[in-house]
Amino acid sequence: MKFKAAVIREMGLAQPYAQSKPLKIEEVEVAPPAGREVLVRVRAASLCHSDPSTINGNRPRPMPMILGHEAAGGVVECGPGVNDLKAGDHVVMVFAPSCGECIACKEGHPGRCEPGQMANGAGTLLGGVRLSQNGAPVYHHVGVSAFAEYAVVNRGSLVKIDNQLPLDQAALFGCAVLTGVGAALNTARVFPGARVAVVGLGGVGLNALFGAQVAGASQIIALDVHDDKLELAKKLGATDAVNAKDADAVAKVKALTSGGVDFGFEMAGSVQAMELAYRVTRRGGTTVTAGLPHPDARWALQHVNLTAEERTVKGSYVGSCVPPRDMPRYIDLYRKGKLPVDKLMSSHLPLEQINEGFDNLASGHTVRQIITL
Ligand code: ZN
Ligand code: ZN
């Protein structure tokens, strides 16, 4: 079957993307779903900050590729190994494929699935490449590839949701909500009354802010380099906001919290943000990062301070979530008004305007733009 998709052939094209057009709308062919694969009609796919890190070459991937990993749609057809989904079911896609068989999967940490991460690096599904153009392979992006009318994905990359939730809202749960809310609830285990700082207020950072609220944090300090993001965070429940460019940012957070926060979240994907998140964390506190900087990026830490202050540093991938367990919980909290993720939607775009959408994202003034298909 042939369908329309935004294809990237070359990494590192410069901004403005509206001119260099790294993503081109082309026709792509998909093989019928085999084994535990499912063909999905994509209805909504949002622009996330980890897409531009592939466009600009920070996260090198085989080319050509179809990007897009925060998405939702309807099941069209299931492979012979899938018996718990049927045509018409609504599904949210998850960017960490899980095989269900490896030690990490069996221990309840599907985000750490080794075959899944190897497939993501190689641009394949767990079972190979299913996309092509004139017989040549087109690679999969994190097992999803949703900037397209159709996607073929592994069953382990899908969570079935009820058909009442609008699909543009549902899409956000696949990356931003799982990653941000999960970082607060699963990775950090923020406790009632905790003091929290969130560095980087994109879709993931603002969801960490929501997660900290759900957990009952008493103080949530928002940090970002953009004042409009700080204003948005205050509207969404941050108790205080400090501009990360402020030379006194660390001192201000320490003054606001009598010595630092219990949990510092790095949600911007940069070494500067990581240093800031670590420095605002109190003695005995925990610094959590969900950022994905360039693989060459190194972070220097004063070793003695880690020891003498009994600090903890934790990485968080997919919010340490078990997606089929956590996503229905987070959707339920959304419906009760406790995770107002719809407030993160900045605009809706057609697939043809995807390059302009990435320019908007780079400006730092949008949270979630959603391609509707
Ligand atoms: Zn994402
Ligand atoms: Zn696995």
CSV table of C-alpha atoms and ligand atoms in Angstrom, one decimal:
chain,number,residue,atom,x,y,z
A,1,MET,CA,0.0,0.0,0.0
A,2,LYS,CA,1.2,3.5,-0.8
A,3,PHE,CA,0.7,6.6,1.4
A,4,LYS,CA,1.9,10.2,1.9
A,5,ALA,CA,4.7,10.9,4.4
A,6,ALA,CA,7.2,13.6,5.4
A,7,VAL,CA,10.5,12.0,4.5
A,8,ILE,CA,14.0,13.2,5.7
A,9,ARG,CA,16.9,12.2,3.4
A,10,GLU,CA,19.7,14.3,4.8
A,11,MET,CA,20.6,15.4,8.4
A,12,GLY,CA,22.1,18.7,9.3
A,13,LEU,CA,20.2,21.1,6.9
A,14,ALA,CA,20.2,24.5,8.4
A,15,GLN,CA,17.3,26.6,9.6
A,16,PRO,CA,15.1,28.2,8.6
A,17,TYR,CA,13.6,24.9,7.7
A,18,ALA,CA,10.8,26.6,5.8
A,19,GLN,CA,13.5,27.3,3.2
A,20,SER,CA,15.9,24.3,3.5
A,21,LYS,CA,12.9,21.9,3.7
A,22,PRO,CA,14.7,18.9,5.4
A,23,LEU,CA,11.3,17.1,5.4
A,24,LYS,CA,9.7,16.5,2.0
A,25,ILE,CA,6.2,15.2,1.4
A,26,GLU,CA,6.6,12.0,-0.7
A,27,GLU,CA,4.9,8.7,-1.4
A,28,VAL,CA,6.1,5.7,0.6
A,29,GLU,CA,5.2,2.1,0.4
A,30,VAL,CA,4.4,-0.1,3.4
A,31,ALA,CA,4.5,-3.9,3.6
A,32,PRO,CA,1.5,-5.7,5.2
A,33,PRO,CA,1.9,-6.1,9.0
A,34,ALA,CA,3.8,-9.4,9.8
A,35,GLY,CA,3.9,-11.2,13.1
A,36,ARG,CA,3.3,-8.9,16.0
A,37,GLU,CA,2.9,-5.8,13.8
A,38,VAL,CA,-0.1,-3.5,13.4
A,39,LEU,CA,-1.0,-1.1,10.6
A,40,VAL,CA,-2.3,2.2,12.0
A,41,ARG,CA,-4.1,5.1,10.3
A,42,VAL,CA,-2.3,8.1,11.9
A,43,ARG,CA,-4.7,10.9,12.9
A,44,ALA,CA,-2.5,13.2,15.0
A,45,ALA,CA,1.3,13.5,15.4
A,46,SER,CA,2.9,16.2,17.4
A,47,LEU,CA,6.2,18.0,16.9
A,48,CYS,CA,8.6,17.1,19.8
A,49,HIS,CA,12.0,18.5,20.6
A,50,SER,CA,13.7,15.1,20.0
A,51,ASP,CA,12.6,15.3,16.3
A,52,PRO,CA,14.8,18.3,15.5
A,53,SER,CA,17.7,16.6,17.3
A,54,THR,CA,17.6,14.0,14.4
A,55,ILE,CA,17.0,16.7,11.8
A,56,ASN,CA,20.1,18.7,12.9
A,57,GLY,CA,22.2,15.5,13.2
A,58,ASN,CA,22.6,15.5,17.1
A,59,ARG,CA,21.1,12.0,17.1
A,60,PRO,CA,22.5,10.4,14.0
A,61,ARG,CA,20.1,7.9,12.3
A,62,PRO,CA,20.1,6.0,9.0
A,63,MET,CA,18.5,7.9,6.1
A,64,PRO,CA,16.0,8.3,4.5
A,65,MET,CA,13.6,8.1,7.5
A,66,ILE,CA,10.1,9.2,8.5
A,67,LEU,CA,10.2,11.0,11.8
A,68,GLY,CA,7.4,11.6,14.3
A,69,HIS,CA,6.9,9.7,17.5
A,70,GLU,CA,4.2,11.3,19.6
A,71,ALA,CA,1.1,10.1,17.8
A,72,ALA,CA,-2.3,8.5,17.9
A,73,GLY,CA,-4.6,6.8,15.4
A,74,GLY,CA,-6.9,3.9,14.6
A,75,VAL,CA,-6.0,0.3,13.9
A,76,VAL,CA,-6.4,-0.8,10.3
A,77,GLU,CA,-5.0,-4.3,10.2
A,78,CYS,CA,-3.2,-6.6,12.6
A,79,GLY,CA,-0.5,-9.1,11.8
A,80,PRO,CA,-1.2,-12.8,12.5
A,81,GLY,CA,0.6,-12.6,16.0
A,82,VAL,CA,-1.7,-9.9,17.3
A,83,ASN,CA,-5.0,-11.1,18.9
A,84,ASP,CA,-5.8,-8.3,21.4
A,85,LEU,CA,-6.5,-5.5,18.9
A,86,LYS,CA,-9.0,-5.1,16.1
A,87,ALA,CA,-9.7,-2.7,13.2
A,88,GLY,CA,-11.1,0.6,14.5
A,89,ASP,CA,-9.5,0.4,18.0
A,90,HIS,CA,-7.8,3.7,19.0
A,91,VAL,CA,-4.2,3.5,19.9
A,92,VAL,CA,-1.4,5.8,21.2
A,93,MET,CA,2.1,5.1,20.0
A,94,VAL,CA,5.1,4.8,22.3
A,95,PHE,CA,8.7,5.6,21.1
A,96,ALA,CA,10.4,2.8,23.1
A,97,PRO,CA,9.6,-0.6,21.5
A,98,SER,CA,9.6,-3.5,24.0
A,99,CYS,CA,10.1,-7.1,23.1
A,100,GLY,CA,8.5,-8.5,26.2
A,101,GLU,CA,11.2,-11.2,26.4
A,102,CYS,CA,14.4,-9.6,27.5
A,103,ILE,CA,15.5,-9.3,31.2
A,104,ALA,CA,14.5,-5.6,31.4
A,105,CYS,CA,11.1,-6.2,29.9
A,106,LYS,CA,10.5,-9.2,32.3
A,107,GLU,CA,11.6,-7.0,35.3
A,108,GLY,CA,8.9,-4.4,34.4
A,109,HIS,CA,11.2,-1.8,32.7
A,110,PRO,CA,10.1,-1.9,29.1
A,111,GLY,CA,11.9,1.5,28.5
A,112,ARG,CA,15.2,-0.3,29.0
A,113,CYS,CA,14.4,-3.1,26.5
A,114,GLU,CA,17.8,-3.8,24.8
A,115,PRO,CA,16.4,-5.2,21.5
A,116,GLY,CA,14.1,-2.2,21.4
A,117,GLN,CA,16.9,0.3,21.8
A,118,MET,CA,19.1,-1.5,19.2
A,119,ALA,CA,16.2,-1.4,16.7
A,120,ASN,CA,15.7,2.3,17.4
A,121,GLY,CA,19.4,3.0,16.7
A,122,ALA,CA,19.3,1.0,13.5
A,123,GLY,CA,16.0,2.6,12.3
A,124,THR,CA,14.2,-0.7,12.2
A,125,LEU,CA,11.1,-2.2,13.8
A,126,LEU,CA,11.9,-5.2,16.1
A,127,GLY,CA,11.4,-7.3,13.0
A,128,GLY,CA,13.2,-5.3,10.3
A,129,VAL,CA,12.2,-2.5,7.8
A,130,ARG,CA,8.7,-2.4,6.4
A,131,LEU,CA,8.8,1.0,4.6
A,132,SER,CA,10.2,1.5,1.1
A,133,GLN,CA,10.4,3.7,-2.0
A,134,ASN,CA,11.0,2.0,-5.3
A,135,GLY,CA,12.4,-1.0,-3.5
A,136,ALA,CA,14.9,0.9,-1.4
A,137,PRO,CA,14.4,1.0,2.4
A,138,VAL,CA,13.0,3.9,4.3
A,139,TYR,CA,13.9,3.7,7.9
A,140,HIS,CA,11.6,3.8,11.0
A,141,HIS,CA,12.0,6.5,13.7
A,142,VAL,CA,11.9,4.9,17.2
A,143,GLY,CA,9.5,2.2,15.9
A,144,VAL,CA,6.8,4.8,15.2
A,145,SER,CA,7.4,7.0,12.1
A,146,ALA,CA,4.1,9.0,12.5
A,147,PHE,CA,4.6,12.0,10.2
A,148,ALA,CA,2.6,10.0,7.7
A,149,GLU,CA,-0.9,8.9,6.8
A,150,TYR,CA,-0.1,5.3,7.9
A,151,ALA,CA,2.4,3.7,10.3
A,152,VAL,CA,3.3,0.0,10.8
A,153,VAL,CA,4.5,-0.6,14.3
A,154,ASN,CA,5.1,-3.4,16.7
A,155,ARG,CA,2.3,-4.3,19.1
A,156,GLY,CA,4.6,-3.5,22.0
A,157,SER,CA,4.8,0.2,20.7
A,158,LEU,CA,1.0,0.6,21.1
A,159,VAL,CA,-1.3,1.3,24.0
A,160,LYS,CA,-5.1,0.8,23.3
A,161,ILE,CA,-7.2,3.7,24.6
A,162,ASP,CA,-11.0,4.2,24.7
A,163,ASN,CA,-12.4,5.7,21.5
A,164,GLN,CA,-13.9,8.7,23.3
A,165,LEU,CA,-10.7,10.6,23.9
A,166,PRO,CA,-10.0,13.0,20.9
A,167,LEU,CA,-6.9,11.7,19.1
A,168,ASP,CA,-5.1,15.0,19.0
A,169,GLN,CA,-5.2,15.0,22.8
A,170,ALA,CA,-4.4,11.3,23.0
A,171,ALA,CA,-1.2,11.8,21.0
A,172,LEU,CA,0.4,13.9,23.7
A,173,PHE,CA,0.3,11.0,26.1
A,174,GLY,CA,2.7,8.9,24.0
A,175,CYS,CA,5.8,11.1,24.6
A,176,ALA,CA,5.4,14.3,26.6
A,177,VAL,CA,3.0,13.0,29.3
A,178,LEU,CA,4.6,9.6,29.9
A,179,THR,CA,8.1,11.2,30.0
A,180,GLY,CA,7.3,14.2,32.1
A,181,VAL,CA,4.6,12.9,34.5
A,182,GLY,CA,6.5,9.5,34.7
A,183,ALA,CA,9.7,11.3,35.6
A,184,ALA,CA,8.0,12.9,38.6
A,185,LEU,CA,5.9,9.9,39.8
A,186,ASN,CA,8.0,6.9,38.8
A,187,THR,CA,11.6,8.0,38.5
A,188,ALA,CA,11.8,10.6,41.2
A,189,ARG,CA,8.8,9.5,43.3
A,190,VAL,CA,8.1,13.1,44.4
A,191,PHE,CA,6.5,12.9,47.9
A,192,PRO,CA,3.7,15.1,49.3
A,193,GLY,CA,5.1,18.4,50.5
A,194,ALA,CA,8.3,18.1,48.4
A,195,ARG,CA,10.1,21.1,46.9
A,196,VAL,CA,10.7,20.7,43.2
A,197,ALA,CA,12.5,22.6,40.4
A,198,VAL,CA,11.9,22.0,36.7
A,199,VAL,CA,14.6,23.3,34.3
A,200,GLY,CA,13.2,23.5,30.7
A,201,LEU,CA,9.5,24.1,30.1
A,202,GLY,CA,8.8,22.3,26.9
A,203,GLY,CA,6.1,19.6,26.7
A,204,VAL,CA,8.1,17.2,28.9
A,205,GLY,CA,9.1,19.8,31.5
A,206,LEU,CA,5.5,21.1,31.9
A,207,ASN,CA,4.3,17.5,32.3
A,208,ALA,CA,6.9,17.1,35.1
A,209,LEU,CA,5.3,20.2,36.6
A,210,PHE,CA,1.9,18.5,36.4
A,211,GLY,CA,3.3,15.3,37.8
A,212,ALA,CA,4.8,17.1,40.8
A,213,GLN,CA,1.4,18.7,41.4
A,214,VAL,CA,-0.4,15.4,41.3
A,215,ALA,CA,2.2,14.0,43.8
A,216,GLY,CA,1.4,16.9,46.2
A,217,ALA,CA,4.6,19.0,45.9
A,218,SER,CA,4.4,22.1,48.1
A,219,GLN,CA,6.7,24.2,46.0
A,220,ILE,CA,7.4,24.0,42.3
A,221,ILE,CA,10.0,26.4,40.8
A,222,ALA,CA,9.9,26.8,37.0
A,223,LEU,CA,13.2,27.6,35.2
A,224,ASP,CA,13.6,28.4,31.5
A,225,VAL,CA,15.4,31.0,29.4
A,226,HIS,CA,12.1,32.3,27.9
A,227,ASP,CA,9.9,34.6,30.0
A,228,ASP,CA,6.7,33.6,28.1
A,229,LYS,CA,7.3,30.0,29.2
A,230,LEU,CA,7.8,31.1,32.8
A,231,GLU,CA,4.5,32.9,32.6
A,232,LEU,CA,2.8,29.8,31.2
A,233,ALA,CA,4.3,27.7,33.9
A,234,LYS,CA,2.9,30.0,36.6
A,235,LYS,CA,-0.6,29.8,35.0
A,236,LEU,CA,-0.2,26.0,35.1
A,237,GLY,CA,0.6,25.9,38.8
A,238,ALA,CA,4.3,26.7,39.3
A,239,THR,CA,4.6,28.5,42.7
A,240,ASP,CA,7.7,30.5,41.5
A,241,ALA,CA,9.6,31.2,38.3
A,242,VAL,CA,13.2,32.1,37.8
A,243,ASN,CA,14.8,33.0,34.5
A,244,ALA,CA,17.6,30.4,33.9
A,245,LYS,CA,19.8,33.1,32.3
A,246,ASP,CA,19.7,35.1,35.5
A,247,ALA,CA,23.3,35.1,37.0
A,248,ASP,CA,21.7,34.7,40.4
A,249,ALA,CA,19.3,31.8,39.4
A,250,VAL,CA,20.9,29.3,41.8
A,251,ALA,CA,20.9,31.7,44.7
A,252,LYS,CA,17.3,32.7,44.0
A,253,VAL,CA,16.1,29.1,44.0
A,254,LYS,CA,18.1,28.4,47.2
A,255,ALA,CA,16.6,31.4,48.9
A,256,LEU,CA,13.1,30.5,47.8
A,257,THR,CA,13.5,26.9,49.2
A,258,SER,CA,15.7,27.4,52.3
A,259,GLY,CA,18.7,25.7,50.7
A,260,GLY,CA,17.5,23.9,47.6
A,261,VAL,CA,14.9,21.6,46.2
A,262,ASP,CA,14.3,17.9,47.1
A,263,PHE,CA,14.0,17.1,43.4
A,264,GLY,CA,15.6,19.0,40.5
A,265,PHE,CA,14.5,18.0,37.0
A,266,GLU,CA,16.6,18.6,33.9
A,267,MET,CA,14.1,18.7,31.0
A,268,ALA,CA,16.0,20.8,28.4
A,269,GLY,CA,18.6,18.3,27.1
A,270,SER,CA,21.6,20.5,27.7
A,271,VAL,CA,24.7,20.3,29.9
A,272,GLN,CA,24.0,23.9,31.2
A,273,ALA,CA,20.4,22.8,32.2
A,274,MET,CA,21.8,19.7,33.9
A,275,GLU,CA,24.3,21.8,35.9
A,276,LEU,CA,21.6,24.2,36.9
A,277,ALA,CA,19.3,21.3,38.0
A,278,TYR,CA,22.1,19.8,40.0
A,279,ARG,CA,23.1,23.0,41.7
A,280,VAL,CA,19.6,23.9,42.8
A,281,THR,CA,19.1,20.5,44.4
A,282,ARG,CA,19.5,20.4,48.2
A,283,ARG,CA,21.8,18.2,50.3
A,284,GLY,CA,20.4,14.6,50.2
A,285,GLY,CA,18.3,15.6,47.2
A,286,THR,CA,17.7,13.9,43.8
A,287,THR,CA,18.5,15.3,40.4
A,288,VAL,CA,16.5,13.6,37.5
A,289,THR,CA,17.3,14.1,33.8
A,290,ALA,CA,15.1,13.2,30.9
A,291,GLY,CA,17.2,15.3,28.5
A,292,LEU,CA,18.8,13.9,25.3
A,293,PRO,CA,21.9,16.0,24.5
A,294,HIS,CA,24.4,15.2,21.8
A,295,PRO,CA,26.2,11.9,22.4
A,296,ASP,CA,29.5,13.7,22.8
A,297,ALA,CA,28.2,16.0,25.6
A,298,ARG,CA,29.9,15.4,28.9
A,299,TRP,CA,28.8,16.7,32.3
A,300,ALA,CA,31.4,17.5,35.0
A,301,LEU,CA,30.4,16.9,38.6
A,302,GLN,CA,32.3,17.7,41.8
A,303,HIS,CA,32.8,14.1,43.1
A,304,VAL,CA,33.3,15.0,46.7
A,305,ASN,CA,30.0,16.9,46.8
A,306,LEU,CA,28.1,13.9,45.6
A,307,THR,CA,29.5,11.9,48.5
A,308,ALA,CA,29.5,14.5,51.3
A,309,GLU,CA,26.0,15.7,50.4
A,310,GLU,CA,24.6,12.2,49.8
A,311,ARG,CA,23.2,13.3,46.4
A,312,THR,CA,21.4,11.1,43.9
A,313,VAL,CA,21.4,11.6,40.1
A,314,LYS,CA,18.9,9.5,38.1
A,315,GLY,CA,18.2,9.2,34.4
A,316,SER,CA,14.6,8.8,33.3
A,317,TYR,CA,13.6,7.3,29.9
A,318,VAL,CA,9.9,7.2,29.0
A,319,GLY,CA,9.3,8.4,32.6
A,320,SER,CA,10.3,4.9,33.8
A,321,CYS,CA,6.8,4.0,32.7
A,322,VAL,CA,5.1,0.7,32.0
A,323,PRO,CA,3.0,2.3,29.2
A,324,PRO,CA,-0.1,0.0,29.3
A,325,ARG,CA,-0.2,0.5,33.1
A,326,ASP,CA,0.5,4.2,33.4
A,327,MET,CA,-1.2,5.7,30.3
A,328,PRO,CA,-4.7,4.8,31.4
A,329,ARG,CA,-3.9,6.2,34.8
A,330,TYR,CA,-2.7,9.5,33.3
A,331,ILE,CA,-5.7,9.7,31.0
A,332,ASP,CA,-8.0,9.2,34.0
A,333,LEU,CA,-6.1,12.1,35.8
A,334,TYR,CA,-6.5,14.2,32.7
A,335,ARG,CA,-10.3,13.6,32.7
A,336,LYS,CA,-10.5,14.6,36.3
A,337,GLY,CA,-8.7,17.9,35.5
A,338,LYS,CA,-5.5,17.0,37.3
A,339,LEU,CA,-3.2,16.7,34.3
A,340,PRO,CA,-4.5,19.6,32.0
A,341,VAL,CA,-2.4,18.5,29.0
A,342,ASP,CA,-4.8,20.1,26.5
A,343,LYS,CA,-3.4,23.4,27.8
A,344,LEU,CA,-0.1,22.5,26.1
A,345,MET,CA,-1.5,22.4,22.6
A,346,SER,CA,-0.3,25.5,20.8
A,347,SER,CA,-1.7,24.9,17.3
A,348,HIS,CA,-2.8,22.3,14.7
A,349,LEU,CA,-1.0,22.0,11.3
A,350,PRO,CA,-1.4,20.1,8.0
A,351,LEU,CA,1.5,17.7,7.1
A,352,GLU,CA,2.5,20.1,4.3
A,353,GLN,CA,3.5,22.8,6.9
A,354,ILE,CA,5.8,20.5,9.0
A,355,ASN,CA,9.0,22.4,8.2
A,356,GLU,CA,7.4,25.7,9.3
A,357,GLY,CA,6.3,23.9,12.4
A,358,PHE,CA,9.9,23.0,13.3
A,359,ASP,CA,10.9,26.6,12.8
A,360,ASN,CA,8.2,27.6,15.3
A,361,LEU,CA,9.4,24.9,17.7
A,362,ALA,CA,13.0,26.2,17.5
A,363,SER,CA,11.8,29.7,18.4
A,364,GLY,CA,11.1,28.4,21.9
A,365,HIS,CA,7.6,30.0,22.0
A,366,THR,CA,5.4,27.0,21.3
A,367,VAL,CA,4.8,23.9,23.4
A,368,ARG,CA,2.9,21.3,21.3
A,369,GLN,CA,2.0,21.8,17.6
A,370,ILE,CA,0.0,18.9,16.3
A,371,ILE,CA,-0.1,17.6,12.7
A,372,THR,CA,-3.6,16.4,12.0
A,373,LEU,CA,-4.0,13.8,9.2
B,1,ZN,ZN,9.2,13.2,22.1
B,2,ZN,ZN,12.7,-6.3,25.9
